[in-house]
mmCIF file of C-alpha atoms in Angstrom:
data_model
loop_
_atom_site.group_PDB
_atom_site.id
_atom_site.type_symbol
_atom_site.label_atom_id
_atom_site.label_comp_id
_atom_site.label_asym_id
_atom_site.label_seq_id
_atom_site.Cartn_x
_atom_site.Cartn_y
_atom_site.Cartn_z
ATOM 1 C CA ALA X 41 -4.335 4.065 -18.337
ATOM 2 C CA GLU X 42 -7.696 4.079 -16.264
ATOM 3 C CA GLU X 43 -9.839 3.440 -19.464
ATOM 4 C CA GLY X 44 -7.695 0.443 -20.513
ATOM 5 C CA GLY X 45 -7.917 -0.932 -16.857
ATOM 6 C CA GLU X 46 -11.870 -0.492 -16.864
ATOM 7 C CA HIS X 47 -12.073 -2.268 -20.305
ATOM 8 C CA SER X 48 -9.968 -5.075 -19.020
ATOM 9 C CA THR X 49 -12.088 -5.381 -15.812
ATOM 10 C CA VAL X 50 -15.142 -5.451 -17.832
ATOM 11 C CA ASP X 51 -13.821 -8.096 -20.255
ATOM 12 C CA MET X 52 -12.725 -10.183 -17.096
ATOM 13 C CA GLU X 53 -16.227 -9.824 -15.776
ATOM 14 C CA GLN X 54 -17.749 -11.103 -18.789
ATOM 15 C CA ARG X 55 -15.521 -14.067 -19.037
ATOM 16 C CA TYR X 56 -16.259 -14.838 -15.442
ATOM 17 C CA PHE X 57 -19.992 -14.835 -15.920
ATOM 18 C CA THR X 58 -19.470 -16.742 -19.434
ATOM 19 C CA GLY X 59 -17.626 -19.452 -17.146
ATOM 20 C CA LEU X 60 -20.389 -19.432 -14.617
ATOM 21 C CA ARG X 61 -22.955 -19.875 -17.420
ATOM 22 C CA GLN X 62 -20.981 -22.791 -18.733
ATOM 23 C CA VAL X 63 -20.781 -24.414 -15.365
ATOM 24 C CA ALA X 64 -24.437 -24.319 -15.064
ATOM 25 C CA GLU X 65 -24.991 -25.662 -18.492
ATOM 26 C CA ASN X 66 -22.507 -28.444 -17.724
ATOM 27 C CA ARG X 67 -24.320 -29.380 -14.510
ATOM 28 C CA SER X 68 -27.583 -29.439 -16.335
ATOM 29 C CA GLU X 69 -26.232 -31.637 -19.087
ATOM 30 C CA MET X 70 -24.742 -33.993 -16.277
ATOM 31 C CA GLU X 71 -28.262 -34.349 -14.795
ATOM 32 C CA ARG X 72 -29.739 -35.303 -18.031
ATOM 33 C CA VAL X 73 -27.071 -37.818 -18.738
ATOM 34 C CA GLN X 74 -27.428 -39.175 -15.046
ATOM 35 C CA LEU X 75 -31.494 -39.507 -15.749
ATOM 36 C CA ASN X 76 -30.420 -41.294 -19.013
ATOM 37 C CA TYR X 77 -28.134 -43.528 -17.192
ATOM 38 C CA ASP X 78 -30.772 -44.347 -14.582
ATOM 39 C CA GLN X 79 -33.102 -45.389 -17.263
ATOM 40 C CA VAL X 80 -30.258 -47.625 -18.786
ATOM 41 C CA VAL X 81 -29.708 -49.034 -15.418
ATOM 42 C CA LEU X 82 -33.262 -49.870 -14.910
ATOM 43 C CA ASP X 83 -33.618 -51.551 -18.208
ATOM 44 C CA MET X 84 -30.418 -53.494 -17.463
ATOM 45 C CA LYS X 85 -31.794 -54.613 -14.243
ATOM 46 C CA THR X 86 -34.943 -55.708 -15.890
ATOM 47 C CA ARG X 87 -32.936 -57.791 -18.500
ATOM 48 C CA LEU X 88 -30.692 -59.199 -15.611
ATOM 49 C CA GLU X 89 -33.809 -60.538 -13.718
ATOM 50 C CA GLN X 90 -34.932 -62.073 -16.973
ATOM 51 C CA LYS X 91 -31.387 -63.702 -17.567
ATOM 52 C CA GLN X 92 -31.530 -64.804 -13.915
ATOM 53 C CA ASP X 93 -34.980 -66.449 -14.287
ATOM 54 C CA LYS X 94 -33.585 -68.139 -17.494
ATOM 55 C CA VAL X 95 -30.334 -69.239 -15.693
ATOM 56 C CA ARG X 96 -32.433 -70.523 -12.790
ATOM 57 C CA GLU X 97 -34.487 -72.750 -15.230
ATOM 58 C CA LEU X 98 -31.354 -73.897 -16.929
ATOM 59 C CA LYS X 99 -29.903 -74.800 -13.559
ATOM 60 C CA GLU X 100 -32.869 -76.881 -12.541
ATOM 61 C CA GLY X 101 -32.946 -78.552 -15.735
ATOM 62 C CA TYR X 102 -29.245 -79.445 -15.598
ATOM 63 C CA GLY X 103 -29.718 -80.696 -12.020
ATOM 64 C CA LYS X 104 -32.511 -82.936 -13.103
ATOM 65 C CA LEU X 105 -30.151 -84.219 -16.107
ATOM 66 C CA LYS X 106 -27.278 -84.799 -13.809
ATOM 67 C CA THR X 107 -29.592 -86.775 -11.335
ATOM 68 C CA GLU X 108 -31.069 -88.785 -14.142
ATOM 69 C CA VAL X 109 -27.679 -89.512 -15.355
ATOM 70 C CA ALA X 110 -26.442 -90.446 -12.035
ATOM 71 C CA ASN X 111 -29.260 -92.843 -11.207
ATOM 72 C CA GLY X 112 -28.798 -94.631 -14.766
ATOM 73 C CA VAL X 113 -31.713 -93.357 -16.460
ATOM 74 C CA ALA X 114 -30.011 -92.545 -19.418
ATOM 75 C CA GLY X 115 -28.758 -96.145 -20.100
ATOM 76 C CA SER X 116 -25.802 -95.917 -17.963
ATOM 77 C CA ALA X 117 -24.603 -99.427 -16.520
ATOM 78 C CA ARG X 118 -23.295 -98.151 -13.305
ATOM 79 C CA VAL X 119 -25.537 -96.519 -10.666
ATOM 80 C CA VAL X 120 -24.017 -93.801 -8.374
ATOM 81 C CA PRO X 121 -24.963 -94.328 -4.641
ATOM 82 C CA ALA X 122 -27.581 -91.843 -3.287
ATOM 83 C CA LYS X 123 -25.430 -90.871 -0.559
ATOM 84 C CA LEU X 124 -22.386 -90.042 -2.879
ATOM 85 C CA LEU X 125 -24.789 -88.339 -5.177
ATOM 86 C CA LYS X 126 -26.081 -86.206 -2.402
ATOM 87 C CA GLN X 127 -22.464 -85.461 -1.494
ATOM 88 C CA PHE X 128 -21.707 -84.403 -4.915
ATOM 89 C CA GLU X 129 -24.706 -82.190 -5.136
ATOM 90 C CA GLU X 130 -23.841 -80.531 -1.914
ATOM 91 C CA GLN X 131 -20.255 -79.784 -2.871
ATOM 92 C CA GLU X 132 -21.429 -78.591 -6.178
ATOM 93 C CA ALA X 133 -24.063 -76.308 -4.668
ATOM 94 C CA ARG X 134 -21.373 -74.850 -2.164
ATOM 95 C CA LYS X 135 -18.983 -74.324 -5.285
ATOM 96 C CA GLU X 136 -21.877 -72.586 -7.063
ATOM 97 C CA GLU X 137 -22.590 -70.479 -4.176
ATOM 98 C CA ASP X 138 -19.057 -69.564 -3.880
ATOM 99 C CA LEU X 139 -18.852 -68.933 -7.540
ATOM 100 C CA GLU X 140 -21.971 -66.636 -7.279
ATOM 101 C CA ARG X 141 -20.613 -64.674 -4.418
ATOM 102 C CA VAL X 142 -17.431 -64.106 -6.278
ATOM 103 C CA ARG X 143 -19.292 -63.202 -9.420
ATOM 104 C CA LEU X 144 -21.306 -60.881 -7.532
ATOM 105 C CA LYS X 145 -18.440 -59.341 -5.611
ATOM 106 C CA ASN X 146 -16.643 -58.963 -8.914
ATOM 107 C CA ILE X 147 -19.588 -57.183 -10.564
ATOM 108 C CA HIS X 148 -19.831 -55.048 -7.345
ATOM 109 C CA LEU X 149 -16.167 -54.123 -7.700
ATOM 110 C CA ARG X 150 -16.251 -53.396 -11.386
ATOM 111 C CA ASN X 151 -19.481 -51.139 -10.785
ATOM 112 C CA GLN X 152 -17.832 -49.383 -7.933
ATOM 113 C CA LEU X 153 -14.660 -48.969 -10.095
ATOM 114 C CA ARG X 154 -16.737 -47.473 -12.872
ATOM 115 C CA LYS X 155 -18.377 -45.278 -10.471
ATOM 116 C CA LEU X 156 -15.271 -44.054 -8.957
ATOM 117 C CA GLU X 157 -13.730 -43.341 -12.300
ATOM 118 C CA GLY X 158 -16.869 -41.427 -13.271
ATOM 119 C CA ASN X 159 -16.888 -39.351 -10.154
ATOM 120 C CA LEU X 160 -13.094 -38.594 -10.528
ATOM 121 C CA ARG X 161 -13.596 -37.379 -14.222
ATOM 122 C CA ARG X 162 -16.504 -35.392 -12.958
ATOM 123 C CA LYS X 163 -14.396 -34.002 -10.168
ATOM 124 C CA GLU X 164 -11.528 -33.232 -12.744
ATOM 125 C CA GLU X 165 -13.956 -31.525 -15.093
ATOM 126 C CA LEU X 166 -15.468 -29.290 -12.026
ATOM 127 C CA SER X 167 -12.021 -28.618 -10.727
ATOM 128 C CA ASN X 168 -10.807 -27.532 -14.184
ATOM 129 C CA GLU X 169 -13.951 -25.311 -14.460
ATOM 130 C CA LEU X 170 -13.358 -23.871 -10.810
ATOM 131 C CA HIS X 171 -9.744 -23.397 -11.417
ATOM 132 C CA LEU X 172 -10.526 -21.327 -14.447
ATOM 133 C CA ILE X 173 -13.098 -19.162 -12.615
ATOM 134 C CA ASP X 174 -10.462 -18.882 -9.775
ATOM 135 C CA PHE X 175 -7.887 -17.976 -12.295
ATOM 136 C CA GLU X 176 -10.031 -15.114 -13.810
ATOM 137 C CA GLN X 177 -10.873 -14.001 -10.312
ATOM 138 C CA LEU X 178 -7.150 -13.820 -9.422
ATOM 139 C CA LYS X 179 -6.420 -12.016 -12.650
ATOM 140 C CA ILE X 180 -9.004 -9.279 -11.614
ATOM 141 C CA GLU X 181 -7.560 -9.025 -8.124
ATOM 142 C CA ASN X 182 -4.182 -8.961 -9.515
ATOM 143 C CA GLN X 183 -5.200 -6.121 -12.027
ATOM 144 C CA THR X 184 -6.849 -4.259 -9.123
ATOM 145 C CA LEU X 185 -3.741 -4.568 -6.984
ATOM 146 C CA ASN X 186 -1.481 -3.477 -9.894
ATOM 147 C CA GLU X 187 -3.625 -0.174 -10.424
ATOM 148 C CA LYS X 188 -3.302 0.435 -6.534
ATOM 149 C CA ILE X 189 0.442 -0.026 -6.637
ATOM 150 C CA GLU X 190 0.678 2.381 -9.561
ATOM 151 C CA GLU X 191 -1.265 4.871 -7.581
ATOM 152 C CA ARG X 192 0.965 4.514 -4.719
ATOM 153 C CA ASN X 193 3.935 4.689 -6.816
ATOM 154 C CA GLU X 194 2.663 7.945 -8.257
ATOM 155 C CA GLU X 195 2.001 9.464 -4.690
ATOM 156 C CA LEU X 196 5.467 8.409 -3.655
ATOM 157 C CA LEU X 197 7.134 10.046 -6.511
ATOM 158 C CA LYS X 198 5.179 13.445 -5.810
ATOM 159 C CA LEU X 199 6.277 13.247 -2.246
ATOM 160 C CA ARG X 200 9.912 12.799 -3.373
ATOM 161 C CA LYS X 201 9.693 15.774 -5.605
ATOM 162 C CA LYS X 202 7.986 17.826 -2.792
ATOM 163 C CA THR X 203 10.642 16.877 -0.322
ATOM 164 C CA THR X 204 13.476 17.777 -2.852
ATOM 165 C CA THR X 205 11.840 21.116 -3.327
ATOM 166 C CA THR X 206 11.596 21.534 0.425
ATOM 167 C CA VAL X 207 15.100 20.834 0.977
ATOM 168 C CA GLN X 208 16.288 23.237 -1.668
ATOM 169 C CA VAL X 209 14.093 26.037 -0.160
ATOM 170 C CA LEU X 210 15.504 25.193 3.362
ATOM 171 C CA THR X 211 19.059 25.335 1.917
ATOM 172 C CA HIS X 212 18.506 28.712 0.366
ATOM 173 C CA LEU X 213 17.093 29.971 3.638
ATOM 174 C CA LYS X 214 19.826 28.903 5.674
ATOM 175 C CA GLU X 215 22.313 30.443 3.342
ATOM 176 C CA LYS X 216 20.128 33.663 3.633
ATOM 177 C CA LEU X 217 20.103 33.527 7.308
ATOM 178 C CA GLN X 218 23.957 32.971 7.580
ATOM 179 C CA PHE X 219 24.515 36.171 5.230
ATOM 180 C CA VAL X 220 22.003 38.177 7.313
ATOM 181 C CA GLN X 221 23.752 37.020 10.686
ATOM 182 C CA ALA X 222 27.197 37.980 9.204
ATOM 183 C CA GLU X 223 25.898 41.404 7.947
ATOM 184 C CA ASN X 224 24.127 41.984 11.374
ATOM 185 C CA GLN X 225 27.534 41.147 13.166
ATOM 186 C CA LEU X 226 29.167 43.823 10.850
ATOM 187 C CA LEU X 227 26.680 46.362 11.860
ATOM 188 C CA LYS X 228 27.054 45.595 15.432
ATOM 189 C CA VAL X 229 30.633 46.162 15.170
ATOM 190 C CA GLU X 230 30.185 49.400 13.332
ATOM 191 C CA LEU X 231 27.420 50.463 15.873
ATOM 192 C CA ALA X 232 29.919 49.814 18.646
ATOM 193 C CA GLU X 233 32.467 52.049 16.909
ATOM 194 C CA LEU X 234 29.842 54.636 16.221
ATOM 195 C CA GLU X 235 28.622 54.527 20.083
ATOM 196 C CA ALA X 236 32.340 54.918 21.071
ATOM 197 C CA GLU X 237 32.798 57.847 18.708
ATOM 198 C CA LEU X 238 29.541 59.331 19.931
ATOM 199 C CA SER X 239 30.636 58.905 23.453
ATOM 200 C CA THR X 240 33.981 60.689 22.772
ATOM 201 C CA HIS X 241 32.012 63.678 21.075
ATOM 202 C CA ARG X 242 29.511 63.857 23.863
ATOM 203 C CA ASP X 243 32.402 64.091 26.272
ATOM 204 C CA ALA X 244 33.908 66.733 24.058
ATOM 205 C CA LEU X 245 30.524 68.464 24.054
ATOM 206 C CA THR X 246 30.128 68.358 27.632
ATOM 207 C CA LYS X 247 33.501 69.684 28.178
ATOM 208 C CA ALA X 248 32.682 72.561 25.483
ATOM 209 C CA LYS X 249 29.441 73.199 27.169
ATOM 210 C CA HIS X 250 31.421 73.622 30.421
ATOM 211 C CA ASP X 251 33.984 75.726 28.763
ATOM 212 C CA ARG X 252 31.070 77.888 27.256
ATOM 213 C CA ASP X 253 29.531 78.271 30.285
ATOM 214 C CA ALA X 254 32.527 79.069 32.094
ATOM 215 C CA LEU X 255 33.412 81.550 29.247
ATOM 216 C CA ARG X 256 30.101 82.918 29.236
ATOM 217 C CA SER X 257 30.376 83.550 33.077
ATOM 218 C CA GLU X 258 33.767 84.933 32.487
ATOM 219 C CA ASN X 259 32.510 87.000 29.610
ATOM 220 C CA LEU X 260 29.588 88.210 31.673
ATOM 221 C CA ARG X 261 31.887 89.167 34.456
ATOM 222 C CA LEU X 262 34.116 90.829 32.184
ATOM 223 C CA ARG X 263 31.574 92.774 30.516
ATOM 224 C CA GLY X 264 30.190 93.695 33.857
ATOM 225 C CA GLU X 265 33.644 94.910 34.599
ATOM 226 C CA ALA X 266 34.828 96.435 31.381
ATOM 227 C CA GLY X 267 32.662 95.423 28.457
ATOM 228 C CA LEU X 268 33.797 93.788 25.191
ATOM 229 C CA ILE X 269 34.285 97.195 23.516
ATOM 230 C CA GLY X 270 37.899 97.653 22.467
ATOM 231 C CA ASN X 271 38.851 94.101 23.468
ATOM 232 C CA ASN X 272 39.189 92.451 20.002
ATOM 233 C CA ASP X 273 41.059 89.256 21.342
ATOM 234 C CA LEU X 274 38.323 88.525 23.746
ATOM 235 C CA LEU X 275 35.898 88.981 20.933
ATOM 236 C CA ARG X 276 37.604 86.867 18.474
ATOM 237 C CA ASP X 277 38.159 84.132 21.233
ATOM 238 C CA PHE X 278 34.409 84.390 22.121
ATOM 239 C CA ASP X 279 33.373 84.199 18.487
ATOM 240 C CA ARG X 280 35.672 81.168 17.700
ATOM 241 C CA ARG X 281 34.153 79.319 20.937
ATOM 242 C CA LYS X 282 30.772 80.076 19.750
ATOM 243 C CA LYS X 283 31.291 78.620 16.378
ATOM 244 C CA ASP X 284 33.110 75.477 17.851
ATOM 245 C CA ILE X 285 30.298 75.005 20.098
ATOM 246 C CA ALA X 286 27.780 75.346 17.412
ATOM 247 C CA SER X 287 29.879 72.933 15.027
ATOM 248 C CA MET X 288 30.019 70.344 17.861
ATOM 249 C CA GLN X 289 26.192 70.369 18.283
ATOM 250 C CA VAL X 290 25.719 69.860 14.678
ATOM 251 C CA THR X 291 27.989 66.823 14.691
ATOM 252 C CA VAL X 292 26.382 65.549 17.908
ATOM 253 C CA GLU X 293 23.067 65.766 16.254
ATOM 254 C CA SER X 294 24.494 63.952 13.045
ATOM 255 C CA LEU X 295 25.804 61.082 15.176
ATOM 256 C CA LYS X 296 22.655 60.847 17.164
ATOM 257 C CA GLN X 297 20.611 60.428 13.728
ATOM 258 C CA ARG X 298 23.037 57.923 12.445
ATOM 259 C CA HIS X 299 22.865 56.039 15.640
ATOM 260 C CA LYS X 300 19.174 55.928 15.554
ATOM 261 C CA ASN X 301 19.315 54.734 11.689
ATOM 262 C CA LEU X 302 21.820 51.896 12.774
ATOM 263 C CA ARG X 303 19.570 50.684 15.714
ATOM 264 C CA GLU X 304 16.605 50.566 13.394
ATOM 265 C CA ASN X 305 18.538 48.664 10.633
ATOM 266 C CA ILE X 306 19.804 46.169 13.498
ATOM 267 C CA LEU X 307 16.259 45.664 14.695
ATOM 268 C CA GLU X 308 14.908 45.261 11.156
ATOM 269 C CA ILE X 309 17.724 42.552 10.518
ATOM 270 C CA ASN X 310 17.004 40.736 13.767
ATOM 271 C CA ALA X 311 13.343 40.601 12.774
ATOM 272 C CA LYS X 312 14.103 39.033 9.434
ATOM 273 C CA GLY X 313 16.557 36.533 11.054
ATOM 274 C CA MET X 314 13.762 35.452 13.417
ATOM 275 C CA GLY X 315 11.290 35.273 10.386
ATOM 276 C CA VAL X 316 13.754 33.053 8.488
ATOM 277 C CA THR X 317 14.456 30.814 11.392
ATOM 278 C CA GLY X 318 10.588 30.463 12.133
ATOM 279 C CA GLY X 319 10.006 29.599 8.554
ATOM 280 C CA SER X 320 12.785 26.807 8.473
ATOM 281 C CA ALA X 321 11.101 25.186 11.668
ATOM 282 C CA THR X 322 7.829 25.180 10.003
ATOM 283 C CA ASN X 323 9.258 23.563 6.895
ATOM 284 C CA TYR X 324 10.785 20.855 9.124
#
């Protein structure tokens, strides 16, 4: 896609410079034609002056002829009065002047019309060439903008995919956090039960220790008084209480160890829960 865009841009630039070269050539041709027209105008002015001289000569001859005719030189039987002849000549001169002004104005207007038409044609040709150049430039800019839009669309698609992945990970972490919290709640309940049981055993152990101490004191007292020899019931009771005390101590140690393990598990679960919550906040 990038190679195709670069090739299209290079092709448009070549066409743009070709258009500029064509404009320069057209301007050069227009200058050459203008010089040719200037030469033609100069020749026509020269010819016009010659024609005007010829017309002036003809007018003078025509005026003399009219004067001769009016004076009866040409064999006319009737002579026109000089005053009337002068009046006719003045009227004719005024008419000729008016006609000359109208002719000159007509020529001027026709030349102005041709000049305006030529300017209009040149402006239209130049406008078409400039429009072509502007069109090519706009095509290049449009191609550049389309490439930028395509890049933005690709970036937007990547961001959407990343957002979808982040949402999925966040949902999974939330589910895991809920599971860990539920498990933590169950462990708390079990810990409370174990603490209650441990408290009961501690009370029993304390009572057993008190009984042991009392029995030990009693035993020492009885030993001091009579000794244990021959007192089988007392010996059996002493042995039984001693075994009970040893068993209770083992049970208490086991409960202590279990209580310690549960506390460590709860601390570890709480640490994991805080880690999950922190990770979720970071993802947000």
